[in-house]
């Protein structure tokens, strides 16, 4: 028997903002080492779902279990779980007054209590890995959007996450800069990183994802192998969505 480690398990997750129910009972699991892409129209609850996985939003009902820890348990060590999760947003959210190197060092020093020399070494390793090592002493504003997003990825990786969440990481980029970011993400996937990725990049999802999940109206409409969900969708809502984006 092989033991498959569940990185994330989401059970009957509901999330409301006031009277607006945004997530209406989501069940979704991601095994360790898997890449799962979430697709779906704007407003379907994709960002809210990701934000519930690291408790940037508090679920209204249901369970989110990360590496066996029930996040909604009162005695769950939420900060410890959050340290295991890296998140990359559409907007890169780099600190504008810090250099690229400082951006990748700060959380290592503040949160993980790494010393300066170690934090710098790990920062440089990860900046090299995403192809922006030469920009270590630049400020974010001096970088292209694609370079800034790769710095944001390096910053997350420097924390040694067990799970990476990406929320439309290429949506704010000029088209010619999208490829460099996707290349970094593809490399991460090949190295075995567990990834939950909200994206409109169907070619990327088809090629890299183990599974594709189509969400609409706060529910999972379809969840299956990328080839099936994108190549041969079973539901009319999925087909309609894909016709619009492909
Ligand atoms: P998606 O990422 O799929 O576009 P979101 O999760 O961002 O969808 O949003 C789903 C719905 O929830 C939208 O109608 C949005 O306006 C609403 N929503 C998201 N966050 C909040 C919030 N903090 N307060 C109120 N409504 C919100
Ligand atoms: Mg969103």
Coordinates of C-alpha atoms and ligand atoms in Angstrom, one line a residue:
X1 CA 0.0 0.0 0.0
X2 CA 1.4 3.4 -0.9
X3 CA 0.7 6.2 1.5
X4 CA -0.3 9.3 -0.3
X5 CA 0.1 12.4 1.8
X6 CA -2.8 14.8 1.6
X7 CA -1.3 18.3 1.5
X8 CA -4.7 20.0 1.5
X9 CA -8.2 18.7 2.1
X10 CA -11.2 20.9 1.8
X11 CA -14.5 19.6 3.0
X12 CA -17.9 21.2 2.5
X13 CA -16.4 24.6 2.7
X14 CA -18.8 27.5 2.9
X15 CA -18.0 31.2 2.9
X16 CA -20.4 34.1 3.1
X17 CA -19.8 37.8 3.1
X18 CA -22.9 39.1 4.9
X19 CA -25.9 37.7 2.9
X20 CA -23.7 36.9 -0.1
X21 CA -22.8 33.2 -0.1
X22 CA -19.6 33.0 -2.2
X23 CA -18.5 29.4 -1.5
X24 CA -21.4 26.9 -1.4
X25 CA -19.9 23.7 -0.2
X26 CA -16.5 23.0 -1.8
X27 CA -14.9 19.6 -1.6
X28 CA -11.3 19.5 -3.0
X29 CA -8.1 17.7 -2.1
X30 CA -4.6 18.1 -3.2
X31 CA -2.0 15.4 -2.6
X32 CA 1.6 16.1 -1.8
X33 CA 3.5 16.8 -5.0
X34 CA 0.3 17.4 -7.1
X35 CA -0.4 20.5 -9.2
X36 CA -4.1 21.4 -9.3
X37 CA -5.2 24.3 -11.4
X38 CA -8.5 26.1 -10.7
X39 CA -10.3 27.7 -13.6
X40 CA -13.6 29.5 -13.8
X41 CA -15.3 32.8 -14.5
X42 CA -14.7 36.0 -12.6
X43 CA -16.6 36.1 -9.4
X44 CA -17.0 32.3 -9.0
X45 CA -15.1 32.3 -5.7
X46 CA -11.6 31.1 -6.8
X47 CA -9.7 33.8 -4.8
X48 CA -11.9 33.3 -1.8
X49 CA -11.2 29.6 -1.9
X50 CA -7.4 30.1 -2.0
X51 CA -7.7 32.7 0.8
X52 CA -9.6 30.2 3.0
X53 CA -6.7 27.7 2.6
X54 CA -4.3 30.0 4.5
X55 CA -7.0 31.7 6.6
X56 CA -6.7 35.1 5.0
X57 CA -10.5 34.5 5.1
X58 CA -12.2 32.6 7.9
X59 CA -14.6 29.9 6.5
X60 CA -18.2 30.2 7.5
X61 CA -18.7 26.5 7.7
X62 CA -16.8 23.3 6.8
X63 CA -13.2 22.2 7.1
X64 CA -9.8 23.1 5.7
X65 CA -7.1 20.6 6.6
X66 CA -3.5 21.4 5.7
X67 CA -1.0 18.7 6.3
X68 CA -3.3 17.0 8.8
X69 CA -4.0 20.2 10.8
X70 CA -7.7 21.3 10.9
X71 CA -7.4 25.0 10.5
X72 CA -10.8 25.7 12.1
X73 CA -9.9 23.9 15.3
X74 CA -9.6 26.3 18.2
X75 CA -6.3 25.0 19.2
X76 CA -4.8 24.8 15.7
X77 CA -1.4 26.6 15.4
X78 CA -2.4 28.7 12.5
X79 CA 0.8 30.6 12.3
X80 CA 2.8 27.3 12.0
X81 CA 0.5 26.2 9.2
X82 CA 0.8 29.6 7.4
X83 CA 4.6 29.3 7.5
X84 CA 4.2 26.1 5.5
X85 CA 2.2 27.9 2.8
X86 CA 3.6 30.3 0.2
X87 CA 1.2 32.6 -1.6
X88 CA 1.7 34.5 -4.9
X89 CA -0.8 37.1 -5.9
X90 CA -1.8 38.8 -9.1
X91 CA -0.2 42.0 -7.7
X92 CA 3.3 41.3 -6.6
X93 CA 3.1 43.2 -3.3
X94 CA 6.9 43.7 -3.0
X95 CA 8.0 46.4 -0.5
X96 CA 8.9 49.4 -2.7
X97 CA 11.4 50.9 -0.3
X98 CA 13.5 47.7 -0.1
X99 CA 15.9 46.2 -2.5
X100 CA 15.0 42.9 -4.2
X101 CA 17.5 41.1 -1.9
X102 CA 15.9 42.7 1.2
X103 CA 12.4 41.8 0.0
X104 CA 13.5 38.1 -0.1
X105 CA 15.3 38.3 3.3
X106 CA 12.9 40.1 5.5
X107 CA 10.4 37.4 6.3
X108 CA 13.1 34.8 6.7
X109 CA 14.7 37.0 9.4
X110 CA 11.5 38.2 11.1
X111 CA 9.4 35.0 10.9
X112 CA 11.9 32.2 10.7
X113 CA 14.5 34.0 12.8
X114 CA 17.2 33.2 10.4
X115 CA 20.5 35.1 10.8
X116 CA 21.4 37.7 8.2
X117 CA 24.1 35.7 6.5
X118 CA 21.9 32.6 6.1
X119 CA 18.9 34.7 5.0
X120 CA 21.0 36.4 2.4
X121 CA 22.5 33.1 1.1
X122 CA 19.0 31.5 0.8
X123 CA 17.6 34.7 -0.8
X124 CA 20.4 34.7 -3.5
X125 CA 19.9 31.0 -4.2
X126 CA 16.2 31.5 -4.8
X127 CA 16.7 34.7 -6.9
X128 CA 19.1 32.8 -9.0
X129 CA 16.7 29.9 -9.3
X130 CA 13.9 32.2 -10.8
X131 CA 16.4 34.0 -13.0
X132 CA 16.7 37.4 -11.3
X133 CA 19.9 37.0 -9.3
X134 CA 21.5 39.9 -11.1
X135 CA 18.7 42.2 -9.8
X136 CA 19.4 41.6 -6.1
X137 CA 20.4 45.2 -5.5
X138 CA 17.7 46.8 -7.6
X139 CA 14.5 48.3 -6.3
X140 CA 11.2 46.7 -7.4
X141 CA 10.2 49.7 -9.5
X142 CA 13.4 49.2 -11.6
X143 CA 12.2 45.7 -12.6
X144 CA 9.6 44.6 -15.2
X145 CA 6.4 43.1 -14.0
X146 CA 7.6 39.6 -14.9
X147 CA 10.8 40.1 -12.9
X148 CA 8.9 41.5 -9.9
X149 CA 6.6 38.5 -10.0
X150 CA 9.6 36.1 -10.1
X151 CA 11.0 38.0 -7.0
X152 CA 7.7 37.4 -5.3
X153 CA 8.0 33.7 -6.1
X154 CA 11.6 33.6 -4.8
X155 CA 10.4 35.4 -1.6
X156 CA 7.8 32.7 -1.0
X157 CA 10.2 29.9 -1.8
X158 CA 12.8 31.2 0.6
X159 CA 10.4 30.3 3.4
X160 CA 10.6 26.6 2.4
X161 CA 6.9 26.2 1.9
X162 CA 5.3 22.7 1.6
X163 CA 2.5 24.2 -0.5
X164 CA 2.4 27.1 -2.9
X165 CA -0.8 29.0 -3.7
X166 CA -0.9 31.1 -6.9
X167 CA -3.8 33.5 -7.5
X168 CA -3.7 34.5 -11.2
X169 CA 0.1 35.1 -11.1
X170 CA 0.3 36.2 -14.7
X171 CA -2.9 38.2 -15.1
X172 CA -1.3 41.6 -14.4
X173 CA 1.6 41.0 -16.8
X174 CA 2.2 42.2 -20.3
X175 CA 1.8 39.2 -22.6
X176 CA 5.5 39.0 -23.5
X177 CA 6.4 38.7 -19.8
X178 CA 4.0 35.8 -19.0
X179 CA 6.2 33.1 -20.4
X180 CA 9.1 33.7 -18.0
X181 CA 6.8 33.4 -15.0
X182 CA 5.1 30.2 -16.3
X183 CA 8.6 28.7 -17.0
X184 CA 9.5 29.2 -13.3
X185 CA 6.2 27.7 -12.2
X186 CA 6.7 24.7 -14.6
X187 CA 10.1 24.1 -13.1
X188 CA 8.7 24.2 -9.6
X189 CA 6.1 21.7 -10.6
X190 CA 8.7 19.4 -12.1
X191 CA 10.7 19.5 -8.8
X192 CA 7.6 18.1 -7.0
X193 CA 6.2 21.2 -5.3
X194 CA 2.6 21.0 -4.3
X195 CA 0.8 23.7 -6.0
X196 CA -2.8 25.1 -6.1
X197 CA -3.0 27.6 -9.0
X198 CA -5.8 29.8 -10.1
X199 CA -5.1 30.7 -13.7
X200 CA -6.6 31.6 -17.1
X201 CA -3.5 30.1 -18.9
X202 CA -5.2 27.0 -20.3
X203 CA -2.1 25.8 -22.1
X204 CA -0.2 25.9 -18.9
X205 CA -3.0 24.1 -17.0
X206 CA -3.3 21.4 -19.7
X207 CA 0.4 20.8 -19.7
X208 CA 1.4 21.1 -16.1
X209 CA -1.6 20.3 -13.9
X210 CA -2.3 16.9 -12.6
X211 CA -5.9 18.0 -12.2
X212 CA -8.0 20.8 -13.3
X213 CA -11.0 22.1 -11.3
X214 CA -13.7 24.2 -12.9
X215 CA -15.6 26.4 -10.5
X216 CA -18.7 28.4 -11.2
X217 CA -21.1 30.2 -8.8
X218 CA -19.3 29.0 -5.7
X219 CA -19.3 25.3 -6.4
X220 CA -16.9 22.8 -8.1
X221 CA -18.6 21.9 -11.3
X222 CA -16.0 19.6 -12.6
X223 CA -12.8 18.1 -11.2
X224 CA -10.6 15.7 -13.2
X225 CA -7.4 15.2 -15.2
X226 CA -6.4 18.2 -17.2
X227 CA -6.8 16.4 -20.5
X228 CA -10.4 15.6 -19.6
X229 CA -11.6 18.8 -18.1
X230 CA -10.1 21.1 -20.8
X231 CA -10.0 18.6 -23.7
X232 CA -13.3 16.8 -23.2
X233 CA -15.4 18.6 -20.5
X234 CA -18.5 16.8 -19.3
X235 CA -20.6 19.8 -18.2
X236 CA -22.2 22.4 -20.4
X237 CA -21.1 25.2 -18.0
X238 CA -17.5 24.1 -18.5
X239 CA -17.9 23.9 -22.2
X240 CA -19.4 27.4 -22.4
X241 CA -16.6 28.8 -20.2
X242 CA -13.8 27.1 -22.3
X243 CA -15.4 28.4 -25.6
X244 CA -15.0 31.9 -24.2
X245 CA -11.3 31.6 -23.1
X246 CA -9.8 29.3 -25.6
Ligands
LIG1 P1 -12.9 35.1 -8.3 O1 -11.5 35.0 -7.7 O2 -13.3 33.7 -8.9 O3 -13.1 36.1 -9.3 P2 -13.7 36.0 -5.7 O4 -13.4 34.9 -4.7 O5 -12.7 37.1 -5.8 O6 -13.9 35.4 -7.2 O7 -15.1 36.7 -5.4 C1 -16.3 35.9 -5.4 C2 -17.4 36.8 -4.9 O8 -17.2 37.2 -3.6 C3 -17.5 38.1 -5.7 O9 -18.9 38.4 -5.9 C4 -16.9 39.1 -4.8 O10 -17.4 40.4 -5.0 C5 -17.2 38.6 -3.5 N1 -16.3 39.0 -2.4 C6 -15.0 38.6 -2.4 N2 -14.3 39.1 -1.3 C7 -15.3 39.8 -0.6 C8 -15.2 40.6 0.6 N3 -14.1 40.7 1.3 N4 -16.4 41.2 1.0 C9 -17.5 41.1 0.2 N5 -17.6 40.4 -0.9 C10 -16.5 39.7 -1.3
LIG2 MG1 -9.8 36.1 -8.2

